[in-house]
PDB file of C-alpha atoms in Angstrom:
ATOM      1  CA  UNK A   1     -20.540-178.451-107.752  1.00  0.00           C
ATOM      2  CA  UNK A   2     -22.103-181.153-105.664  1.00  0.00           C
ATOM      3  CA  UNK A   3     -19.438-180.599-103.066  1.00  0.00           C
ATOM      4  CA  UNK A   4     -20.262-177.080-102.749  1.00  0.00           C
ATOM      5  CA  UNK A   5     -24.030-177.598-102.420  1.00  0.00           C
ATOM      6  CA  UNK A   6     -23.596-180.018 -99.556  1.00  0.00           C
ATOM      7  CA  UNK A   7     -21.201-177.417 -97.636  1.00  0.00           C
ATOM      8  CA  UNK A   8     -24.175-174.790 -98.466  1.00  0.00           C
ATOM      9  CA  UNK A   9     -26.343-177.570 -96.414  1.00  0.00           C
ATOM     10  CA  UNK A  10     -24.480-178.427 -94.161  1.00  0.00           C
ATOM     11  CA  UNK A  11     -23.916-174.269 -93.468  1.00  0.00           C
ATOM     12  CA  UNK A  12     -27.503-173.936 -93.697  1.00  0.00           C
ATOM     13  CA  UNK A  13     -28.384-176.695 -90.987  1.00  0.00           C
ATOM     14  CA  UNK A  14     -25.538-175.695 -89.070  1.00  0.00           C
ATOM     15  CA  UNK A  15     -27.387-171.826 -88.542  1.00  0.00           C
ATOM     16  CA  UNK A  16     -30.115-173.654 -87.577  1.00  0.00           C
ATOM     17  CA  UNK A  17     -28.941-175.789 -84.783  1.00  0.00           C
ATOM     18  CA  UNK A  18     -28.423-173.160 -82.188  1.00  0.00           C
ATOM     19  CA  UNK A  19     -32.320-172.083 -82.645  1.00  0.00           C
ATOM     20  CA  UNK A  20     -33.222-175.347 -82.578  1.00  0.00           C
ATOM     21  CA  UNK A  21     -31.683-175.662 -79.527  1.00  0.00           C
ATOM     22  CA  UNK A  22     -32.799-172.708 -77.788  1.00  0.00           C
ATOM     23  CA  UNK A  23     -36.319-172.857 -79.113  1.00  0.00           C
ATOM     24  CA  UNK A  24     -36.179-176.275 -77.207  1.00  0.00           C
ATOM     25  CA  UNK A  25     -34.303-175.737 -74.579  1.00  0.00           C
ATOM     26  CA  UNK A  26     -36.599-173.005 -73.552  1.00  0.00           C
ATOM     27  CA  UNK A  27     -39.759-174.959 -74.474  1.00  0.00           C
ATOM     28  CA  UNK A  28     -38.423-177.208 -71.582  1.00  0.00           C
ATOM     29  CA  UNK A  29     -37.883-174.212 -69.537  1.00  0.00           C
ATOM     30  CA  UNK A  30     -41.001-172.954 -69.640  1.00  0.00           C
ATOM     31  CA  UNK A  31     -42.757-175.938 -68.728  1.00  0.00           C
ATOM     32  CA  UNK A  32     -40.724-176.880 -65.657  1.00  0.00           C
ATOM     33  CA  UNK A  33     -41.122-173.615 -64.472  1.00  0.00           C
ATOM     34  CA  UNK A  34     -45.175-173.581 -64.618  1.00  0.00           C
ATOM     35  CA  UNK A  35     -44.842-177.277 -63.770  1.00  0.00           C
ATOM     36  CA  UNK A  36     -47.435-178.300 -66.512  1.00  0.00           C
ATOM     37  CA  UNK A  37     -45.376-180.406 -67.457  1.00  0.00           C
ATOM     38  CA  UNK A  38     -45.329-183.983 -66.581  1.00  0.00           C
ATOM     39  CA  UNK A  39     -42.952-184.853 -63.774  1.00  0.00           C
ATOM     40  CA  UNK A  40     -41.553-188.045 -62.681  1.00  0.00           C
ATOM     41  CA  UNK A  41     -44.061-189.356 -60.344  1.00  0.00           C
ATOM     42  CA  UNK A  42     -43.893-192.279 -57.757  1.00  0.00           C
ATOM     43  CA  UNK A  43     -45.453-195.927 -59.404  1.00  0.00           C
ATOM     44  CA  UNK A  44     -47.979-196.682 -56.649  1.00  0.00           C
ATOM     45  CA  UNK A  45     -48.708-199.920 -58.779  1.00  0.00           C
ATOM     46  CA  UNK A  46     -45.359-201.283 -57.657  1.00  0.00           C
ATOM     47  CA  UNK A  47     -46.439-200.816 -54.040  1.00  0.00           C
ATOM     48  CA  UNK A  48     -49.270-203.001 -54.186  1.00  0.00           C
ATOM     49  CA  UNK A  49     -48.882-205.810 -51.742  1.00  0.00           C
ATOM     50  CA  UNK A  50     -49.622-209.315 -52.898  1.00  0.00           C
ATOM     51  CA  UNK A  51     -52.978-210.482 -52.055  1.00  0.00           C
ATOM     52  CA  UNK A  52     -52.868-213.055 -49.413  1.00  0.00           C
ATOM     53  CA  UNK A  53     -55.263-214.131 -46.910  1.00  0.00           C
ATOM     54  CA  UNK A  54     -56.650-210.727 -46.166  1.00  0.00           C
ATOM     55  CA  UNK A  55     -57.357-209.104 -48.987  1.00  0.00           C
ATOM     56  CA  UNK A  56     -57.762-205.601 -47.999  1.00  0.00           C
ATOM     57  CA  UNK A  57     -54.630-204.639 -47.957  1.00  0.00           C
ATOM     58  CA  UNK A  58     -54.420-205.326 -51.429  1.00  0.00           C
ATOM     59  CA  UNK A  59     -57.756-204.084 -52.369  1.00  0.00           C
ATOM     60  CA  UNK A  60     -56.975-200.368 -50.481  1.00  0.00           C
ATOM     61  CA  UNK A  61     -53.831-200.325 -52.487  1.00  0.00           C
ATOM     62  CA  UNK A  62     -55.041-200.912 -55.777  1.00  0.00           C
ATOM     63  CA  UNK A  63     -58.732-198.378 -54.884  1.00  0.00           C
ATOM     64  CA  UNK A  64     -55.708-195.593 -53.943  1.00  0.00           C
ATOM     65  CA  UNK A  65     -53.728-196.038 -56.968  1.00  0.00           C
ATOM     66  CA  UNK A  66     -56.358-196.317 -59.340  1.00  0.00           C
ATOM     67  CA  UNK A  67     -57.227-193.169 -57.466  1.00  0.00           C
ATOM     68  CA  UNK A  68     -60.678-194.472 -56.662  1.00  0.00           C
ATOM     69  CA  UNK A  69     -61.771-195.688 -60.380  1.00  0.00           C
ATOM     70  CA  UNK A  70     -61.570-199.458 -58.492  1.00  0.00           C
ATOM     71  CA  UNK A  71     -63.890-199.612 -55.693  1.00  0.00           C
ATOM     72  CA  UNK A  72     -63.945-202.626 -53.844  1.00  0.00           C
ATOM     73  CA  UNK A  73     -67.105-203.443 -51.971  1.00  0.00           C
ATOM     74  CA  UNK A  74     -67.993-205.631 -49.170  1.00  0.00           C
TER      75      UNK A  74
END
């Protein structure tokens, strides 16, 4: 008996998996295709260049990929 319920289970999930996978599969569709969703995007805060002697190199850098929250005055 408990043989035969766990094939019924394992049936049951095994129905499933093919929605499953197109209800995600098309989930991801959908939002590459309006591109809301979130795409891979370049790190600008790996391109920040260590501050040295003149600082505003590394000051632009870090206002630009903070995309103007930091403000550096003079």
């Amino acid at each position: 008996m408990g043989e035969r319920d766990k094939a019924r289970d394992d049936a049951a999930t095994a129905e499933a998996l093919p929605q499953d996978r197109d209800y995600w599969k098309n989930k991801y569709l959908n939002l590459s295709k309006d591109g809301s969703g979130q795409a891979a995007t370049f790190d600008a805060w790996s391109e920040i260049p260590p501050l040295g002697t003149d600082a505003v190199p590394t000051f632009g850098a870090l206002a630009k990929a903070s995309e103007e929250h930091i403000v550096f005055s003079p």
